[in-house]
Short mmCIF file of C-alpha atoms and ligand atoms in Angstrom, two decimals:
data_model
loop_
_atom_site.label_atom_id
_atom_site.label_comp_id
_atom_site.label_asym_id
_atom_site.label_seq_id
_atom_site.Cartn_x
_atom_site.Cartn_y
_atom_site.Cartn_z
CA MET A 192 0.00 0.00 0.00
CA GLN A 193 1.18 3.53 -0.75
CA ALA A 194 2.17 5.57 2.27
CA ARG A 195 3.99 8.79 3.04
CA GLU A 196 5.97 10.06 5.97
CA ALA A 197 4.42 13.00 7.81
CA ASN A 198 6.40 15.11 10.23
CA PHE A 199 4.61 16.62 13.22
CA ASP A 200 6.64 19.45 14.70
CA GLY A 201 6.16 20.75 18.21
CA LEU A 202 5.05 24.35 18.39
CA VAL A 203 7.30 26.11 20.90
CA GLY A 204 5.34 27.16 23.99
CA PRO A 205 5.14 30.68 25.48
CA THR A 206 7.40 29.77 28.45
CA HIS A 207 10.45 28.74 26.40
CA ASN A 208 13.47 29.46 28.60
CA TYR A 209 16.96 28.27 29.49
CA ALA A 210 16.97 26.62 32.91
CA GLY A 211 19.87 24.18 32.59
CA LEU A 212 17.58 21.28 33.44
CA SER A 213 19.18 18.56 31.35
CA PHE A 214 22.35 17.16 32.87
CA GLY A 215 24.21 15.38 30.04
CA ASN A 216 22.86 17.75 27.38
CA VAL A 217 25.78 20.10 26.77
CA ALA A 218 23.79 22.95 25.21
CA SER A 219 21.23 22.99 28.03
CA GLN A 220 23.98 23.18 30.61
CA THR A 221 26.05 25.76 28.73
CA ASN A 222 23.16 28.15 28.21
CA GLU A 223 21.64 27.87 31.66
CA LYS A 224 20.19 31.18 32.83
CA SER A 225 20.65 32.99 29.55
CA VAL A 226 17.73 35.09 28.36
CA ALA A 227 15.37 33.35 25.94
CA ASN A 228 13.16 34.78 23.21
CA PRO A 229 9.99 32.65 23.08
CA LEU A 230 8.56 34.68 20.18
CA ALA A 231 11.64 34.11 18.03
CA ALA A 232 11.79 30.44 19.09
CA ALA A 233 8.21 29.78 18.04
CA LYS A 234 8.62 31.67 14.76
CA GLN A 235 11.85 29.83 13.89
CA GLY A 236 10.12 26.49 14.39
CA LEU A 237 7.04 27.56 12.47
CA ARG A 238 9.14 28.76 9.53
CA LYS A 239 10.75 25.32 9.30
CA MET A 240 7.30 23.74 9.15
CA LYS A 241 6.16 26.19 6.47
CA ARG A 242 9.20 25.74 4.26
CA LEU A 243 8.98 21.96 4.40
CA ALA A 244 5.24 22.09 3.68
CA ASP A 245 5.97 24.39 0.71
CA LEU A 246 8.43 21.81 -0.61
CA GLY A 247 5.63 19.25 -0.70
CA PHE A 248 6.28 17.36 2.53
CA LEU A 249 3.37 16.35 4.74
CA GLN A 250 3.78 18.66 7.70
CA GLY A 251 1.69 18.72 10.84
CA VAL A 252 1.93 20.57 14.12
CA LEU A 253 1.58 19.43 17.74
CA PRO A 254 0.46 22.02 20.31
CA PRO A 255 2.53 23.06 23.34
CA GLN A 256 1.60 21.89 26.83
CA GLU A 257 0.24 24.01 29.65
CA ARG A 258 3.11 25.59 31.54
CA PRO A 259 3.88 26.36 34.25
CA SER A 260 2.37 23.09 35.40
CA LEU A 261 0.35 24.02 38.47
CA ARG A 262 -0.50 20.38 38.76
CA LEU A 263 3.17 19.47 39.35
CA LEU A 264 3.70 22.30 41.82
CA ARG A 265 0.61 21.30 43.80
CA GLU A 266 1.72 17.65 43.76
CA LEU A 267 5.00 18.84 45.23
CA GLY A 268 3.21 20.46 48.14
CA PHE A 269 2.69 24.09 47.11
CA SER A 270 -0.83 25.21 47.91
CA GLY A 271 -3.18 28.17 47.86
CA SER A 272 -4.24 30.22 44.85
CA ASP A 273 -2.36 29.77 41.55
CA THR A 274 -0.55 33.04 42.21
CA ALA A 275 0.42 31.93 45.74
CA VAL A 276 1.72 28.60 44.40
CA ILE A 277 3.94 30.33 41.84
CA GLU A 278 5.21 32.97 44.25
CA ARG A 279 5.99 30.38 46.90
CA ALA A 280 7.76 28.05 44.47
CA ALA A 281 9.78 30.96 43.07
CA LYS A 282 10.96 31.82 46.56
CA ASP A 283 11.51 28.36 48.08
CA ALA A 284 12.39 26.14 45.12
CA PRO A 285 13.10 28.06 41.90
CA GLU A 286 14.51 24.89 40.34
CA LEU A 287 11.10 23.20 40.73
CA LEU A 288 9.34 26.22 39.26
CA ALA A 289 11.76 26.02 36.33
CA ALA A 290 10.99 22.31 35.87
CA ALA A 291 7.27 23.08 35.99
CA SER A 292 7.72 25.87 33.43
CA SER A 293 9.85 24.23 30.74
CA ALA A 294 8.52 24.32 27.18
CA SER A 295 10.36 21.04 26.52
CA ALA A 296 7.33 19.37 24.90
CA MET A 297 8.42 21.27 21.77
CA TRP A 298 10.91 18.43 21.09
CA THR A 299 8.35 16.03 19.74
CA ALA A 300 10.95 13.44 18.73
CA ASN A 301 10.59 12.62 22.43
CA ALA A 302 6.80 12.67 22.42
CA ALA A 303 6.33 9.04 21.44
CA THR A 304 7.59 6.05 19.49
CA VAL A 305 5.49 5.42 16.40
CA SER A 306 5.17 2.19 14.42
CA PRO A 307 3.48 2.40 11.02
CA SER A 308 0.64 0.02 10.22
CA ALA A 309 2.76 -1.89 7.69
CA ASP A 310 4.92 -3.13 10.57
CA THR A 311 2.34 -3.98 13.23
CA ARG A 312 0.46 -7.24 13.81
CA ASP A 313 -2.98 -5.65 13.88
CA GLY A 314 -2.40 -3.31 10.93
CA ARG A 315 -2.89 -0.16 13.01
CA VAL A 316 -0.48 2.70 13.60
CA HIS A 317 0.78 2.37 17.19
CA PHE A 318 1.97 5.21 19.42
CA THR A 319 3.63 4.88 22.82
CA PRO A 320 4.10 8.24 24.55
CA ALA A 321 7.57 8.36 26.06
CA ASN A 322 7.69 8.35 29.87
CA LEU A 323 10.84 10.53 29.83
CA THR A 324 11.63 9.41 33.38
CA SER A 325 15.18 10.65 33.22
CA LYS A 326 14.28 14.31 33.82
CA LEU A 327 11.54 15.72 36.03
CA HIS A 328 10.63 18.52 33.62
CA ARG A 329 10.12 15.95 30.87
CA ALA A 330 8.53 13.19 32.94
CA ILE A 331 5.47 15.44 33.32
CA GLU A 332 4.82 15.48 29.56
CA HIS A 333 3.46 12.05 28.73
CA GLU A 334 -0.09 12.36 29.99
CA ALA A 335 -0.81 15.50 28.00
CA THR A 336 1.06 14.02 25.05
CA ARG A 337 -1.24 11.03 25.12
CA ARG A 338 -4.29 13.26 25.23
CA THR A 339 -3.02 15.28 22.27
CA LEU A 340 -2.17 12.21 20.21
CA GLN A 341 -5.59 10.75 20.97
CA ALA A 342 -7.26 13.95 19.83
CA ILE A 343 -5.31 13.97 16.57
CA PHE A 344 -5.18 10.24 15.86
CA ALA A 345 -8.61 9.47 17.24
CA ASP A 346 -9.97 6.79 14.93
CA PRO A 347 -9.55 3.37 16.62
CA ALA A 348 -9.90 1.64 13.27
CA HIS A 349 -6.53 3.08 12.30
CA PHE A 350 -4.69 4.20 15.43
CA THR A 351 -3.79 2.86 18.87
CA VAL A 352 -2.37 5.32 21.38
CA HIS A 353 -0.94 3.40 24.35
CA GLU A 354 -0.23 4.60 27.86
CA ALA A 355 3.40 5.48 28.54
CA LEU A 356 5.49 2.66 30.04
CA PRO A 357 5.67 2.67 33.85
CA GLY A 358 7.89 5.54 34.97
CA THR A 359 10.83 3.80 36.58
CA PRO A 360 14.56 3.82 35.75
CA ALA A 361 14.45 0.25 34.39
CA LEU A 362 11.99 1.41 31.73
CA GLY A 363 13.36 4.85 30.84
CA ASP A 364 11.92 5.65 27.41
CA GLU A 365 12.76 8.71 25.28
CA GLY A 366 10.56 7.92 22.29
CA ALA A 367 11.41 8.35 18.63
CA ALA A 368 14.74 10.05 19.38
CA ASN A 369 16.07 6.53 19.88
CA HIS A 370 14.07 4.83 17.15
CA THR A 371 14.50 4.76 13.37
CA ARG A 372 12.54 2.93 10.76
CA PHE A 373 14.11 1.54 7.60
CA CYS A 374 12.16 0.25 4.59
CA SER A 375 12.19 0.09 0.83
CA GLN A 376 8.98 2.11 0.40
CA TYR A 377 7.13 3.72 3.31
CA GLY A 378 4.06 1.56 2.79
CA GLU A 379 6.02 -1.71 2.77
CA ARG A 380 6.94 -3.71 5.86
CA GLY A 381 10.02 -2.13 7.39
CA VAL A 382 12.70 -2.75 10.01
CA GLU A 383 12.45 -0.78 13.24
CA PHE A 384 15.78 0.04 14.81
CA PHE A 385 15.78 0.65 18.56
CA VAL A 386 18.87 2.21 20.15
CA TYR A 387 19.28 2.10 23.91
CA GLY A 388 21.87 3.55 26.25
CA ARG A 389 21.93 0.84 28.89
CA SER A 390 20.22 -2.30 30.07
CA GLU A 391 18.85 -2.65 33.58
CA TYR A 392 19.24 -6.44 33.73
CA ARG A 393 21.74 -7.50 31.05
CA ARG A 394 25.21 -6.56 32.09
CA GLY A 395 26.99 -4.38 29.60
CA PRO A 396 28.99 -1.21 29.24
CA GLU A 397 27.45 1.96 30.64
CA PRO A 398 28.40 5.63 30.53
CA VAL A 399 30.15 6.92 33.64
CA ARG A 400 29.74 10.66 33.38
CA TYR A 401 26.26 11.29 32.04
CA PRO A 402 23.03 9.29 32.32
CA ALA A 403 21.87 6.83 29.66
CA ARG A 404 18.24 7.78 29.31
CA GLN A 405 16.87 4.86 27.28
CA THR A 406 16.95 1.26 28.46
CA PHE A 407 16.92 -1.90 26.39
CA GLU A 408 13.97 -3.10 28.45
CA ALA A 409 11.93 -0.04 27.47
CA SER A 410 12.75 -0.41 23.78
CA ARG A 411 11.80 -4.09 23.80
CA ALA A 412 8.54 -3.39 25.63
CA VAL A 413 7.57 -0.78 23.02
CA ALA A 414 8.32 -3.20 20.18
CA GLN A 415 6.24 -5.88 21.91
CA ARG A 416 3.19 -3.77 22.60
CA HIS A 417 3.27 -2.41 19.04
CA GLY A 418 3.15 -5.99 17.74
CA LEU A 419 6.35 -5.83 15.71
CA SER A 420 7.78 -9.05 14.32
CA GLU A 421 11.17 -10.36 15.37
CA ASP A 422 12.39 -10.05 11.79
CA GLY A 423 11.26 -6.47 11.72
CA THR A 424 13.17 -5.35 14.81
CA VAL A 425 16.84 -4.64 15.51
CA TYR A 426 18.30 -3.44 18.83
CA ALA A 427 21.63 -1.70 19.22
CA GLN A 428 23.44 -0.11 22.11
CA GLN A 429 24.63 3.44 21.85
CA SER A 430 28.32 3.82 22.55
CA PRO A 431 28.69 4.80 26.25
CA GLU A 432 31.68 7.01 25.39
CA VAL A 433 29.58 9.19 23.13
CA ILE A 434 26.86 9.52 25.77
CA ASP A 435 29.63 10.75 28.05
CA ALA A 436 30.60 13.23 25.32
CA GLY A 437 27.10 14.74 25.31
CA VAL A 438 25.15 12.46 22.95
CA PHE A 439 22.13 12.12 25.20
CA HIS A 440 19.85 10.71 22.47
CA ASN A 441 20.70 8.56 19.47
CA ASP A 442 19.37 11.25 17.15
CA VAL A 443 22.37 13.39 18.12
CA ILE A 444 24.70 10.87 16.42
CA ALA A 445 22.60 9.07 13.77
CA VAL A 446 19.62 9.55 11.48
CA GLY A 447 18.01 7.14 9.04
CA ASN A 448 15.37 7.17 6.37
CA ARG A 449 14.17 4.38 4.06
CA GLN A 450 17.36 2.46 3.19
CA THR A 451 19.90 5.03 4.36
CA LEU A 452 21.63 5.24 7.74
CA PHE A 453 23.68 8.42 8.20
CA CYS A 454 25.77 8.14 11.35
CA HIS A 455 29.05 8.83 13.03
CA GLN A 456 31.77 6.21 13.10
CA ARG A 457 31.52 5.98 16.88
CA ALA A 458 27.74 5.86 17.27
CA PHE A 459 27.18 2.25 18.40
CA VAL A 460 28.73 -0.54 20.43
CA ASP A 461 30.05 -3.15 17.97
CA GLN A 462 29.15 -0.96 15.02
CA SER A 463 29.95 -3.35 12.17
CA ALA A 464 27.75 -6.06 13.74
CA VAL A 465 24.95 -3.49 13.95
CA TYR A 466 25.28 -2.75 10.22
CA ASP A 467 25.31 -6.50 9.45
CA GLN A 468 22.19 -7.16 11.44
CA LEU A 469 20.34 -4.20 10.02
CA GLY A 470 21.42 -5.11 6.50
CA ALA A 471 20.29 -8.72 6.94
CA GLN A 472 16.86 -7.80 8.32
CA LEU A 473 16.37 -5.13 5.73
CA SER A 474 17.17 -7.49 2.88
CA LYS A 475 14.34 -9.75 4.13
CA ALA A 476 12.11 -6.69 3.72
CA GLY A 477 13.31 -6.33 0.14
CA ALA A 478 15.71 -3.43 0.61
CA GLN A 479 19.42 -2.86 0.70
CA LEU A 480 20.96 -0.91 3.56
CA ASN A 481 23.13 2.00 2.56
CA VAL A 482 25.35 3.37 5.35
CA ILE A 483 26.91 6.82 5.19
CA GLU A 484 29.41 6.65 8.02
CA VAL A 485 31.15 9.88 8.97
CA PRO A 486 34.72 9.27 10.12
CA ASP A 487 36.05 10.76 13.33
CA ALA A 488 38.93 12.21 11.34
CA ARG A 489 36.52 14.45 9.40
CA VAL A 490 33.95 15.29 12.07
CA SER A 491 34.73 14.61 15.72
CA VAL A 492 32.05 13.64 18.22
CA ALA A 493 32.52 17.08 19.81
CA ASP A 494 31.83 18.73 16.43
CA ALA A 495 28.77 16.52 15.98
CA VAL A 496 27.47 17.58 19.40
CA THR A 497 27.93 21.32 18.85
CA SER A 498 26.85 21.43 15.19
CA TYR A 499 24.05 18.82 15.45
CA LEU A 500 25.02 17.41 12.04
CA PHE A 501 23.19 14.16 12.80
CA ASN A 502 20.18 15.84 14.35
CA SER A 503 19.18 16.50 10.80
CA GLN A 504 16.05 15.38 9.03
CA LEU A 505 16.69 13.04 6.14
CA LEU A 506 13.62 13.41 3.95
CA THR A 507 12.55 11.99 0.61
CA ARG A 508 10.91 14.58 -1.58
CA PRO A 509 7.84 13.72 -3.63
CA ASP A 510 10.14 13.70 -6.70
CA GLY A 511 12.24 10.97 -5.04
CA ARG A 512 15.22 13.20 -4.19
CA ASP A 513 16.63 12.98 -0.67
CA VAL A 514 17.30 16.16 1.26
CA LEU A 515 19.08 16.72 4.54
CA VAL A 516 17.64 19.41 6.80
CA VAL A 517 20.38 20.81 9.03
CA PRO A 518 20.67 23.66 11.52
CA GLN A 519 22.65 26.81 10.73
CA GLU A 520 25.28 25.68 13.24
CA CYS A 521 26.45 23.06 10.68
CA ARG A 522 27.39 25.87 8.31
CA GLU A 523 29.27 27.71 11.05
CA ASN A 524 31.53 24.77 11.83
CA PRO A 525 34.14 24.66 9.00
CA ARG A 526 34.76 20.90 9.26
CA VAL A 527 31.08 20.04 9.21
CA ALA A 528 30.42 22.54 6.41
CA ALA A 529 33.22 21.01 4.31
CA TYR A 530 31.89 17.52 4.97
CA LEU A 531 28.39 18.52 3.86
CA ASP A 532 29.73 20.15 0.70
CA ASP A 533 31.53 16.93 -0.22
CA LEU A 534 28.52 14.82 0.62
CA VAL A 535 26.36 16.55 -1.95
CA VAL A 536 29.07 16.83 -4.62
CA ASN A 537 29.83 13.13 -4.37
CA ALA A 538 26.41 12.28 -5.79
CA GLY A 539 25.48 9.92 -2.97
CA PRO A 540 21.92 9.39 -1.84
CA ILE A 541 21.68 12.93 -0.46
CA ASP A 542 20.99 15.46 -3.18
CA GLU A 543 20.49 18.67 -1.30
CA VAL A 544 21.14 20.26 2.08
CA LEU A 545 18.58 22.70 3.48
CA VAL A 546 19.79 25.00 6.25
CA PHE A 547 17.53 26.36 8.99
CA GLU A 548 17.98 28.96 11.69
CA LEU A 549 16.73 27.30 14.88
CA ARG A 550 19.03 29.03 17.32
CA GLU A 551 16.57 29.34 20.20
CA SER A 552 15.85 25.60 20.27
CA MET A 553 19.46 24.65 19.56
CA LYS A 554 20.58 26.50 22.69
CA ASN A 555 18.63 23.92 24.68
CA GLY A 556 19.98 20.99 22.65
CA GLY A 557 17.07 20.72 20.21
CA GLY A 558 17.85 20.60 16.48
CA PRO A 559 15.64 20.00 13.42
CA ALA A 560 15.14 16.30 14.18
CA CYS A 561 14.31 16.89 17.86
CA LEU A 562 11.50 19.18 16.82
CA ARG A 563 9.63 16.58 14.81
CA LEU A 564 7.73 13.33 15.28
CA ARG A 565 7.59 11.13 12.21
CA VAL A 566 4.36 9.31 11.42
CA VAL A 567 4.12 7.16 8.30
CA LEU A 568 0.54 7.19 7.03
CA ASN A 569 -1.27 5.54 4.16
CA GLU A 570 -4.01 7.48 2.43
CA ALA A 571 -6.87 6.16 4.60
CA GLU A 572 -4.89 6.95 7.75
CA ARG A 573 -4.03 10.40 6.53
CA GLN A 574 -7.72 11.08 5.94
CA ALA A 575 -8.42 10.00 9.52
CA VAL A 576 -6.05 12.54 11.09
CA ALA A 577 -7.70 15.59 12.71
CA PRO A 578 -7.76 17.99 9.75
CA GLY A 579 -6.80 21.19 11.58
CA VAL A 580 -3.18 20.27 12.30
CA TRP A 581 -1.79 20.21 8.75
CA ILE A 582 0.40 23.18 7.92
CA ASP A 583 -0.69 25.12 4.87
CA ASP A 584 -0.60 28.83 4.01
CA ALA A 585 -3.75 29.55 6.00
CA LEU A 586 -2.69 27.74 9.17
CA PHE A 587 0.79 29.22 8.94
CA GLY A 588 -0.73 32.71 8.76
CA ARG A 589 -2.99 32.11 11.73
CA LEU A 590 -0.25 30.61 13.88
CA ASP A 591 2.21 33.33 12.95
CA ALA A 592 -0.29 36.00 14.00
CA TRP A 593 -1.18 34.04 17.15
CA ILE A 594 2.50 33.91 18.18
CA GLY A 595 2.88 37.62 17.49
CA LYS A 596 -0.14 38.39 19.63
CA HIS A 597 0.66 36.24 22.67
CA TYR A 598 4.39 35.60 23.01
CA ARG A 599 7.01 37.60 24.87
CA ASP A 600 10.28 38.38 23.12
CA ARG A 601 12.29 38.11 26.30
CA LEU A 602 12.15 35.58 29.11
CA ALA A 603 14.84 35.55 31.79
CA PRO A 604 14.89 32.91 34.55
CA SER A 605 13.60 35.49 37.05
CA ASP A 606 10.53 36.08 34.83
CA LEU A 607 9.27 32.58 35.66
CA ALA A 608 8.26 34.02 39.04
CA ASP A 609 5.77 36.32 37.31
CA PRO A 610 2.25 34.87 37.83
CA LYS A 611 1.06 36.81 34.75
CA LEU A 612 2.96 34.30 32.61
CA LEU A 613 0.42 31.62 33.58
CA ASP A 614 -2.52 33.76 32.48
CA GLU A 615 -0.80 34.76 29.26
CA SER A 616 -0.03 31.16 28.53
CA ARG A 617 -3.55 29.93 29.21
CA THR A 618 -5.12 32.68 27.11
CA ALA A 619 -2.81 31.75 24.23
CA LEU A 620 -3.43 28.01 24.51
CA ASP A 621 -7.18 28.45 24.80
CA GLU A 622 -7.16 30.31 21.49
CA LEU A 623 -4.81 27.75 19.96
CA THR A 624 -7.16 24.82 20.54
CA GLN A 625 -9.75 26.71 18.53
CA ILE A 626 -7.28 27.40 15.73
CA LEU A 627 -6.29 23.73 15.56
CA GLY A 628 -9.83 22.45 16.14
CA LEU A 629 -8.76 20.08 18.87
CA GLY A 630 -11.45 20.69 21.49
CA SER A 631 -10.67 21.12 25.18
CA LEU A 632 -7.21 19.62 25.46
CA TYR A 633 -5.92 21.33 28.56
CA ASP A 634 -6.71 20.81 32.25
CA PHE A 635 -7.63 24.47 32.65
CA GLN A 636 -10.27 24.10 29.92
CA ARG A 637 -11.98 21.15 31.58
N1 LIG B 852 17.46 14.97 20.88
C1 LIG B 852 16.16 15.12 20.94
N2 LIG B 852 15.39 14.35 20.29
N3 LIG B 852 15.59 16.05 21.75
C2 LIG B 852 16.26 17.12 22.39
C3 LIG B 852 15.67 17.38 23.72
C4 LIG B 852 16.34 18.53 24.41
C5 LIG B 852 15.87 18.66 25.84
N4 LIG B 852 16.40 19.88 26.41
C6 LIG B 852 15.92 20.35 27.58
O1 LIG B 852 15.00 19.82 28.16
C7 LIG B 852 16.57 21.60 28.13
C8 LIG B 852 15.63 22.43 28.99
C9 LIG B 852 16.36 23.46 29.81
O2 LIG B 852 17.48 23.22 30.22
O3 LIG B 852 15.77 24.53 30.04
C10 LIG B 852 16.30 17.45 26.65
O4 LIG B 852 17.44 17.44 27.14
O5 LIG B 852 15.50 16.51 26.78
#
């Protein structure tokens, strides 16, 4: 059956800020306490969506979550009116207020793991929202993510949206950032590639400096509940040394699409065995794996982490050409820029590089690939998606105006103490659900 890949980007929320919440994510730590520009952040992300939609890609949008999360703050013991809760948290535990205020749901590669219907036993598209247990500010996302996915992918004849896995270290799950699907054509049965950072029960190498967020046990559980076949599944361990160098998700060191895996030489434990296994499974699905491996000598892991070369989107255009969507930072690093120039000249599978300015998100460790959730859909499934979330000229115009009306252009860490931010945020989100036609998504609307 014919199918296409859709990308659903997270719309940056009005509380976008730099709180240094992600230990192990170099950009988040480096930019802690710098002043953010939520308006610019949201517009940068929206422009990426618009340009990709203009190029003929199927482009959707996922709404931000309600922040600050009063629910979290109340669960943590702050009480009284909403204003009193925020003022008290700002005074007694600003780090908890920051966690409750993060706009991190914008990185929708961490929203869920998605298996297309061609791969699943029951022929439905399966979604498992990621529990994101590794970080408090992210562990509070999955319930709202599930609600949003259910509102958008509502038809049970086509879609199954699971609960997140239990939130415990043994089952740490970071969603599609550690999952790649290979196939010959999108609508054909594919091979789903799960990359984990550590295993809770099988002894193996582990990073020593920074946390491994994804476990083998979580990856396997997702594959099982999605009803994937053994032939259609490959597991690999991320190299612990690169996690210790700041590669907190696999999508910071590798990206794949259809038959192509674009990755760094040091991405995986026992890398050649990983290629062999992937190649063997993929050949059973009628496709031949093509690996573009970037040598350390040309681009170091440190360069990959600062430029986000591998946090690119590898997309197949409707005319069959493959394009690589990279952040501006790749052009600013001379070694990465030279590598990309050669890649295109050498007439490999990548025909064109598209460069995007995503500085506000990048400063928190979120590149083009972090900002999107891939969902492969056949025509009937595409018809069943809530219609208001597809980016076209009209929706772009409405969202652009909505951002301009509601977002601040400056948000310093001390501004999180301002209770007006909650009202501004709720007013904006209330209007947004009408724009997207998603009904009452948020707690404050219920
Ligand atoms: N690689 C992918 N797919 N996603 C990137 C997620 C970045 C996010 N940053 C943050 O959450 C920083 C928030 C702060 O520090 O304010 C994270 O570390 O989980």
